[in-house]
Amino acid sequence: MVRAAVLPAVGAPLEITGIDLPEPGPGQVRVRLAAAGVCHSDLSLSDGTMRVPVPAVLGHEGAGTVVSVGEGVTHVSPGAGVILNWAPSCGKCHACSLGEVWLCANALTGAGTVYARRADGTDLYPGLNVAAFAEETVVPAACALPVPHGVPLTDAALLGCAVLTGYGAVHHSAKVQPGETVAVFGVGGVGLATLQAARIAGASKIVAVDVSPEKESLARRAGATDYLVASENTAREIRGLTDKQGVDVAVECVGRAVTIRTAWDSTRRGGRTTVVGIGGKDQQVTFNALEIFHWGRTLSGCVYGNSDPAKDLPVLAEHVRAGRLDLGALVTERIALDGIPAAFDNMLAGKGGRALVVF
């Protein structure tokens, strides 16, 4: 039995309870968690914005130590540090054949497979494949990637979602070039990673936007040159900071219609707007046909930073080792497993950056 945060039903409070975790079968790996980040996607799973089978153990951003492996697993062994990859690519579907592994049609197949049981025998599903909100988990081998040399195990958890997403949004989706101007909407864990990525890319001006004035110091530490408290005048203020042109690139990390629309309005003619935030079906964004023609902007979605973790993790690790990427700067709170419900409340209130569960 191990302790875990269980979502008993959509919209229900999390329950911190013991679960019966089996030994790994063929092609599986058992991992003792060192840390797990509390991501807004976990909140979206709990409230039904994103649907997964329940009851489930949430948590998809984690790192830990391999306890044991099943038959056929050779790329990791007991005692090795691993980062959990919540969206492993199958290598066989149409998207994978195009090299777009972040759009793999089979990436979340494991989320529909029973992986553990509650003490009363109830089946449990692994939220987004990896069930990181637990002392230990059992995952498919493809979900366990070796921690690169020189990255502390606890900090490595952040690479599994926030950093891959933020870095990828800048370098893969928006393809920010040195000297370009960037606006980042939302200064949570992903937003802070995006700000750091924009700085690493050599952006000349980086404008951070958030509803909370208290996040300015976090944003500036991550690389923001300017900070704006979100208002109905945000787009106008951003144009004022960029010679009335608008930024070359806007990255939206919130997932709300009004924020996506503001990001679009803040982008220069011919610029790029990348949407990272996950919004609900009720969040409708509207454009008229003339403005799409006139502005010549590009609006694109961004899944998991358009990243290939196997290729991108070594690149991120080099940035960490060189001091360009500060993983600790993303974390504003280190908590125990029991602290996850309060971390959800803080996200809803727009407080802080990343909360990190440390086991």
CSV table of C-alpha atoms in Angstrom, one decimal:
chain,number,residue,atom,x,y,z
A,1,MET,CA,0.0,0.0,0.0
A,2,VAL,CA,1.2,3.5,-0.8
A,3,ARG,CA,-0.4,6.9,-0.2
A,4,ALA,CA,-1.9,8.8,-3.1
A,5,ALA,CA,-4.2,11.6,-4.0
A,6,VAL,CA,-7.4,10.0,-5.5
A,7,LEU,CA,-10.0,11.8,-7.5
A,8,PRO,CA,-13.1,9.8,-6.7
A,9,ALA,CA,-15.4,11.5,-9.2
A,10,VAL,CA,-15.4,14.6,-11.4
A,11,GLY,CA,-15.9,17.7,-9.3
A,12,ALA,CA,-15.3,15.8,-6.0
A,13,PRO,CA,-12.6,16.8,-3.5
A,14,LEU,CA,-9.3,14.8,-3.7
A,15,GLU,CA,-8.9,12.1,-1.1
A,16,ILE,CA,-5.5,11.3,0.3
A,17,THR,CA,-5.6,7.6,0.9
A,18,GLY,CA,-3.8,4.3,0.7
A,19,ILE,CA,-3.9,2.4,-2.6
A,20,ASP,CA,-2.8,-1.1,-3.6
A,21,LEU,CA,-0.1,-0.8,-6.2
A,22,PRO,CA,0.9,-4.0,-8.0
A,23,GLU,CA,4.4,-5.0,-9.0
A,24,PRO,CA,5.4,-4.0,-12.6
A,25,GLY,CA,4.4,-6.4,-15.3
A,26,PRO,CA,6.1,-6.9,-18.7
A,27,GLY,CA,7.1,-3.5,-20.2
A,28,GLN,CA,6.4,-1.6,-16.9
A,29,VAL,CA,8.4,0.3,-14.4
A,30,ARG,CA,7.8,1.0,-10.7
A,31,VAL,CA,8.9,4.4,-9.6
A,32,ARG,CA,9.3,5.9,-6.1
A,33,LEU,CA,8.4,9.6,-6.5
A,34,ALA,CA,10.9,12.3,-5.4
A,35,ALA,CA,8.7,15.2,-6.5
A,36,ALA,CA,5.6,16.1,-8.5
A,37,GLY,CA,4.5,19.4,-9.8
A,38,VAL,CA,0.9,20.6,-9.3
A,39,CYS,CA,-0.2,21.7,-12.8
A,40,HIS,CA,-3.3,23.5,-14.0
A,41,SER,CA,-4.1,20.5,-16.2
A,42,ASP,CA,-4.6,18.5,-13.0
A,43,LEU,CA,-7.2,21.0,-12.0
A,44,SER,CA,-8.8,20.7,-15.4
A,45,LEU,CA,-9.0,16.9,-14.9
A,46,SER,CA,-10.6,17.3,-11.5
A,47,ASP,CA,-13.3,19.7,-12.7
A,48,GLY,CA,-14.1,17.9,-15.9
A,49,THR,CA,-12.7,20.4,-18.4
A,50,MET,CA,-10.5,17.5,-19.6
A,51,ARG,CA,-12.1,14.0,-19.3
A,52,VAL,CA,-10.4,10.9,-18.0
A,53,PRO,CA,-11.8,7.7,-16.4
A,54,VAL,CA,-12.4,8.0,-12.7
A,55,PRO,CA,-11.7,7.2,-9.9
A,56,ALA,CA,-8.1,8.2,-10.8
A,57,VAL,CA,-4.8,9.2,-9.3
A,58,LEU,CA,-3.9,12.5,-10.8
A,59,GLY,CA,-0.5,14.1,-11.3
A,60,HIS,CA,1.5,14.0,-14.5
A,61,GLU,CA,4.6,16.1,-13.8
A,62,GLY,CA,7.0,14.0,-11.7
A,63,ALA,CA,10.4,12.5,-11.2
A,64,GLY,CA,11.7,9.7,-9.0
A,65,THR,CA,13.8,6.6,-8.6
A,66,VAL,CA,13.2,3.3,-10.3
A,67,VAL,CA,12.2,0.6,-7.7
A,68,SER,CA,11.8,-2.3,-10.0
A,69,VAL,CA,11.2,-3.2,-13.7
A,70,GLY,CA,9.1,-5.7,-15.5
A,71,GLU,CA,10.2,-8.2,-18.2
A,72,GLY,CA,11.7,-6.6,-21.3
A,73,VAL,CA,12.6,-3.2,-19.8
A,74,THR,CA,16.3,-2.5,-20.5
A,75,HIS,CA,16.6,1.3,-20.8
A,76,VAL,CA,16.3,1.9,-17.1
A,77,SER,CA,17.2,-0.2,-14.0
A,78,PRO,CA,16.5,-0.1,-10.3
A,79,GLY,CA,18.2,2.8,-8.6
A,80,ALA,CA,18.1,5.0,-11.7
A,81,GLY,CA,16.5,8.5,-11.7
A,82,VAL,CA,13.7,9.0,-14.2
A,83,ILE,CA,11.4,11.8,-15.4
A,84,LEU,CA,7.8,10.8,-16.0
A,85,ASN,CA,6.7,11.4,-19.6
A,86,TRP,CA,2.9,11.6,-19.5
A,87,ALA,CA,2.4,11.6,-23.3
A,88,PRO,CA,4.6,8.8,-24.7
A,89,SER,CA,4.4,8.6,-28.5
A,90,CYS,CA,3.6,5.3,-30.2
A,91,GLY,CA,5.8,5.8,-33.2
A,92,LYS,CA,3.2,4.2,-35.5
A,93,CYS,CA,0.2,6.6,-35.9
A,94,HIS,CA,-0.1,9.2,-38.6
A,95,ALA,CA,1.1,12.1,-36.4
A,96,CYS,CA,4.2,10.1,-35.4
A,97,SER,CA,4.9,9.2,-39.0
A,98,LEU,CA,5.1,12.9,-39.7
A,99,GLY,CA,7.4,13.5,-36.8
A,100,GLU,CA,4.7,15.3,-34.8
A,101,VAL,CA,5.0,13.1,-31.7
A,102,TRP,CA,3.3,15.6,-29.5
A,103,LEU,CA,0.1,14.9,-31.4
A,104,CYS,CA,0.3,11.1,-31.1
A,105,ALA,CA,-3.1,9.6,-31.4
A,106,ASN,CA,-2.3,6.9,-28.8
A,107,ALA,CA,-0.4,8.9,-26.3
A,108,LEU,CA,-3.1,8.7,-23.6
A,109,THR,CA,-4.2,5.1,-24.1
A,110,GLY,CA,-2.7,4.2,-20.8
A,111,ALA,CA,-5.1,6.6,-19.0
A,112,GLY,CA,-7.9,4.2,-19.7
A,113,THR,CA,-6.2,1.2,-18.2
A,114,VAL,CA,-6.7,0.1,-14.6
A,115,TYR,CA,-3.3,0.3,-12.9
A,116,ALA,CA,-4.1,0.0,-9.1
A,117,ARG,CA,-6.9,-0.4,-6.6
A,118,ARG,CA,-8.2,1.3,-3.5
A,119,ALA,CA,-8.2,-0.5,-0.2
A,120,ASP,CA,-11.8,-1.6,-0.8
A,121,GLY,CA,-10.9,-3.2,-4.2
A,122,THR,CA,-12.2,-0.3,-6.4
A,123,ASP,CA,-10.3,0.0,-9.7
A,124,LEU,CA,-8.2,3.1,-10.1
A,125,TYR,CA,-7.0,4.7,-13.3
A,126,PRO,CA,-3.7,6.7,-13.8
A,127,GLY,CA,-5.0,10.3,-14.6
A,128,LEU,CA,-2.7,11.2,-17.4
A,129,ASN,CA,-0.9,7.9,-17.7
A,130,VAL,CA,1.6,8.3,-14.8
A,131,ALA,CA,-0.3,9.0,-11.6
A,132,ALA,CA,2.4,11.1,-10.0
A,133,PHE,CA,0.4,12.2,-7.0
A,134,ALA,CA,1.5,9.2,-5.1
A,135,GLU,CA,4.4,7.9,-3.1
A,136,GLU,CA,5.0,5.3,-5.8
A,137,THR,CA,3.6,4.6,-9.2
A,138,VAL,CA,3.7,1.9,-12.0
A,139,VAL,CA,4.0,3.2,-15.5
A,140,PRO,CA,4.6,1.9,-19.1
A,141,ALA,CA,8.3,1.8,-19.8
A,142,ALA,CA,7.9,4.6,-22.4
A,143,CYS,CA,6.8,6.9,-19.7
A,144,ALA,CA,10.1,6.7,-17.8
A,145,LEU,CA,12.9,8.7,-19.3
A,146,PRO,CA,16.4,8.8,-17.7
A,147,VAL,CA,17.2,12.0,-15.8
A,148,PRO,CA,20.0,13.8,-17.6
A,149,HIS,CA,23.3,14.2,-15.8
A,150,GLY,CA,23.6,17.2,-13.6
A,151,VAL,CA,19.9,17.8,-13.0
A,152,PRO,CA,18.8,17.4,-9.3
A,153,LEU,CA,16.1,14.7,-9.1
A,154,THR,CA,13.6,16.9,-7.3
A,155,ASP,CA,13.9,19.7,-9.8
A,156,ALA,CA,13.8,17.3,-12.7
A,157,ALA,CA,10.0,16.8,-12.1
A,158,LEU,CA,9.5,20.3,-13.5
A,159,LEU,CA,11.0,19.2,-16.8
A,160,GLY,CA,8.2,16.7,-17.3
A,161,CYS,CA,5.5,19.3,-18.2
A,162,ALA,CA,6.0,23.0,-17.3
A,163,VAL,CA,9.4,23.4,-18.8
A,164,LEU,CA,8.9,21.2,-21.9
A,165,THR,CA,5.7,23.1,-22.5
A,166,GLY,CA,7.0,26.6,-22.0
A,167,TYR,CA,10.4,26.1,-23.7
A,168,GLY,CA,8.7,24.3,-26.6
A,169,ALA,CA,6.1,27.1,-27.0
A,170,VAL,CA,8.9,29.6,-27.6
A,171,HIS,CA,11.4,27.5,-29.5
A,172,HIS,CA,9.2,25.0,-31.4
A,173,SER,CA,5.8,26.6,-31.9
A,174,ALA,CA,6.5,30.4,-32.0
A,175,LYS,CA,10.2,29.9,-33.1
A,176,VAL,CA,11.3,33.1,-31.4
A,177,GLN,CA,14.4,34.7,-32.9
A,178,PRO,CA,17.1,36.8,-31.2
A,179,GLY,CA,15.9,40.4,-31.0
A,180,GLU,CA,12.2,39.7,-31.3
A,181,THR,CA,9.7,41.0,-28.8
A,182,VAL,CA,7.5,38.6,-26.8
A,183,ALA,CA,4.5,38.9,-24.5
A,184,VAL,CA,3.6,36.1,-22.1
A,185,PHE,CA,0.1,36.0,-20.7
A,186,GLY,CA,-0.2,34.1,-17.3
A,187,VAL,CA,2.6,33.9,-14.9
A,188,GLY,CA,2.1,30.4,-13.4
A,189,GLY,CA,4.5,27.5,-13.7
A,190,VAL,CA,4.2,27.3,-17.5
A,191,GLY,CA,4.3,31.1,-17.9
A,192,LEU,CA,7.5,31.3,-15.8
A,193,ALA,CA,9.1,28.6,-17.9
A,194,THR,CA,8.0,30.5,-21.0
A,195,LEU,CA,9.6,33.7,-19.8
A,196,GLN,CA,12.8,31.9,-19.2
A,197,ALA,CA,12.7,30.4,-22.6
A,198,ALA,CA,12.1,33.7,-24.2
A,199,ARG,CA,15.2,35.1,-22.4
A,200,ILE,CA,17.2,32.1,-23.6
A,201,ALA,CA,16.0,32.7,-27.1
A,202,GLY,CA,17.4,36.2,-27.0
A,203,ALA,CA,14.2,38.2,-27.1
A,204,SER,CA,14.9,41.9,-26.8
A,205,LYS,CA,11.7,42.8,-24.8
A,206,ILE,CA,9.7,40.3,-22.8
A,207,VAL,CA,6.4,41.6,-21.4
A,208,ALA,CA,4.7,39.5,-18.7
A,209,VAL,CA,1.0,39.9,-18.1
A,210,ASP,CA,-1.0,38.6,-15.2
A,211,VAL,CA,-4.0,39.5,-13.1
A,212,SER,CA,-1.9,39.6,-9.9
A,213,PRO,CA,0.4,42.5,-9.1
A,214,GLU,CA,2.2,40.2,-6.6
A,215,LYS,CA,3.8,38.1,-9.4
A,216,GLU,CA,5.9,40.9,-10.8
A,217,SER,CA,9.1,39.9,-8.9
A,218,LEU,CA,8.6,36.3,-10.1
A,219,ALA,CA,8.2,37.4,-13.7
A,220,ARG,CA,11.2,39.7,-13.7
A,221,ARG,CA,13.4,37.1,-12.1
A,222,ALA,CA,12.4,34.7,-14.9
A,223,GLY,CA,13.4,37.3,-17.6
A,224,ALA,CA,10.5,39.8,-18.0
A,225,THR,CA,11.7,43.3,-18.9
A,226,ASP,CA,8.2,44.7,-18.4
A,227,TYR,CA,5.2,43.7,-16.3
A,228,LEU,CA,1.6,44.6,-16.8
A,229,VAL,CA,-1.4,43.8,-14.6
A,230,ALA,CA,-4.1,42.5,-17.0
A,231,SER,CA,-6.9,44.9,-17.8
A,232,GLU,CA,-9.1,45.9,-20.8
A,233,ASN,CA,-6.2,48.2,-21.9
A,234,THR,CA,-3.5,45.5,-22.0
A,235,ALA,CA,-3.2,45.3,-25.8
A,236,ARG,CA,-2.9,49.1,-26.0
A,237,GLU,CA,-0.3,49.1,-23.3
A,238,ILE,CA,1.8,46.4,-25.1
A,239,ARG,CA,1.6,48.4,-28.3
A,240,GLY,CA,2.8,51.4,-26.3
A,241,LEU,CA,5.9,49.4,-25.2
A,242,THR,CA,6.7,48.4,-28.8
A,243,ASP,CA,6.6,51.6,-30.8
A,244,LYS,CA,2.9,51.2,-31.4
A,245,GLN,CA,3.5,47.9,-33.4
A,246,GLY,CA,2.7,45.1,-31.0
A,247,VAL,CA,5.0,42.2,-30.1
A,248,ASP,CA,6.4,39.8,-32.6
A,249,VAL,CA,5.1,36.9,-30.5
A,250,ALA,CA,2.4,36.5,-27.9
A,251,VAL,CA,2.2,33.3,-25.8
A,252,GLU,CA,-1.1,32.6,-24.0
A,253,CYS,CA,-0.7,30.4,-20.9
A,254,VAL,CA,-4.2,30.8,-19.4
A,255,GLY,CA,-6.8,29.2,-21.6
A,256,ARG,CA,-9.5,31.8,-21.4
A,257,ALA,CA,-11.2,33.4,-24.4
A,258,VAL,CA,-10.6,37.0,-23.3
A,259,THR,CA,-6.9,36.3,-22.8
A,260,ILE,CA,-6.5,34.6,-26.1
A,261,ARG,CA,-8.2,37.5,-27.8
A,262,THR,CA,-6.0,40.0,-26.0
A,263,ALA,CA,-2.9,38.1,-26.9
A,264,TRP,CA,-4.0,38.2,-30.6
A,265,ASP,CA,-4.7,42.0,-30.3
A,266,SER,CA,-1.2,42.5,-28.7
A,267,THR,CA,0.6,40.9,-31.6
A,268,ARG,CA,2.0,43.0,-34.5
A,269,ARG,CA,0.8,42.8,-38.0
A,270,GLY,CA,2.3,39.6,-39.3
A,271,GLY,CA,3.2,38.4,-35.8
A,272,ARG,CA,2.5,35.0,-34.2
A,273,THR,CA,0.1,34.1,-31.3
A,274,THR,CA,0.6,30.8,-29.7
A,275,VAL,CA,-2.0,29.3,-27.3
A,276,VAL,CA,-0.7,27.0,-24.6
A,277,GLY,CA,-3.5,27.4,-22.1
A,278,ILE,CA,-6.2,24.7,-22.0
A,279,GLY,CA,-9.7,26.2,-22.0
A,280,GLY,CA,-13.2,24.7,-21.8
A,281,LYS,CA,-15.6,24.3,-24.6
A,282,ASP,CA,-17.6,27.2,-23.4
A,283,GLN,CA,-14.6,29.6,-24.0
A,284,GLN,CA,-15.5,30.9,-27.5
A,285,VAL,CA,-13.0,33.2,-29.3
A,286,THR,CA,-14.3,35.2,-32.2
A,287,PHE,CA,-12.6,37.0,-35.1
A,288,ASN,CA,-14.1,38.7,-38.2
A,289,ALA,CA,-12.9,37.7,-41.7
A,290,LEU,CA,-11.6,41.2,-42.5
A,291,GLU,CA,-9.2,41.4,-39.5
A,292,ILE,CA,-7.8,38.0,-40.2
A,293,PHE,CA,-6.9,39.2,-43.7
A,294,HIS,CA,-5.7,42.7,-42.6
A,295,TRP,CA,-3.5,41.7,-39.7
A,296,GLY,CA,-1.9,38.7,-41.4
A,297,ARG,CA,-1.2,37.2,-38.0
A,298,THR,CA,-0.7,33.5,-37.2
A,299,LEU,CA,-2.8,31.9,-34.4
A,300,SER,CA,-1.7,28.4,-33.4
A,301,GLY,CA,-2.4,25.9,-30.7
A,302,CYS,CA,0.5,24.3,-28.9
A,303,VAL,CA,0.3,20.8,-27.4
A,304,TYR,CA,3.0,19.9,-24.8
A,305,GLY,CA,5.2,22.6,-26.3
A,306,ASN,CA,5.3,20.7,-29.6
A,307,SER,CA,8.1,18.8,-27.9
A,308,ASP,CA,9.7,15.5,-28.3
A,309,PRO,CA,10.9,14.7,-24.7
A,310,ALA,CA,13.5,12.2,-25.8
A,311,LYS,CA,15.2,14.9,-27.9
A,312,ASP,CA,14.4,18.0,-25.8
A,313,LEU,CA,15.3,16.8,-22.3
A,314,PRO,CA,19.1,16.7,-23.1
A,315,VAL,CA,18.8,20.2,-24.5
A,316,LEU,CA,17.0,21.5,-21.4
A,317,ALA,CA,19.5,19.8,-19.2
A,318,GLU,CA,22.4,21.6,-20.9
A,319,HIS,CA,20.6,24.9,-20.2
A,320,VAL,CA,20.3,23.9,-16.5
A,321,ARG,CA,23.9,22.9,-16.2
A,322,ALA,CA,25.0,26.2,-17.8
A,323,GLY,CA,22.9,28.2,-15.5
A,324,ARG,CA,20.6,29.6,-18.2
A,325,LEU,CA,17.5,27.7,-17.0
A,326,ASP,CA,16.7,28.1,-13.3
A,327,LEU,CA,14.2,25.3,-12.3
A,328,GLY,CA,14.0,26.4,-8.7
A,329,ALA,CA,12.7,29.9,-9.8
A,330,LEU,CA,9.5,28.2,-11.0
A,331,VAL,CA,8.6,26.9,-7.6
A,332,THR,CA,6.9,29.2,-5.1
A,333,GLU,CA,5.7,26.5,-2.7
A,334,ARG,CA,7.0,23.1,-1.6
A,335,ILE,CA,4.3,20.9,-0.1
A,336,ALA,CA,3.4,17.4,1.1
A,337,LEU,CA,0.8,15.2,-0.6
A,338,ASP,CA,-1.8,16.6,1.8
A,339,GLY,CA,-1.2,20.1,0.4
A,340,ILE,CA,-2.5,19.4,-3.1
A,341,PRO,CA,-6.1,20.5,-2.5
A,342,ALA,CA,-4.8,23.9,-1.1
A,343,ALA,CA,-2.5,24.2,-4.1
A,344,PHE,CA,-5.6,23.7,-6.4
A,345,ASP,CA,-7.3,26.6,-4.5
A,346,ASN,CA,-4.3,28.8,-5.0
A,347,MET,CA,-4.3,28.1,-8.7
A,348,LEU,CA,-8.0,29.1,-8.9
A,349,ALA,CA,-7.2,32.3,-7.0
A,350,GLY,CA,-4.3,33.0,-9.4
A,351,LYS,CA,-1.6,32.8,-6.6
A,352,GLY,CA,2.0,31.8,-7.0
A,353,GLY,CA,3.9,29.9,-9.6
A,354,ARG,CA,4.5,26.1,-9.3
A,355,ALA,CA,3.6,24.2,-6.2
A,356,LEU,CA,5.9,21.2,-5.9
A,357,VAL,CA,5.0,18.1,-3.9
A,358,VAL,CA,8.2,16.8,-2.3
A,359,PHE,CA,8.1,13.2,-1.0
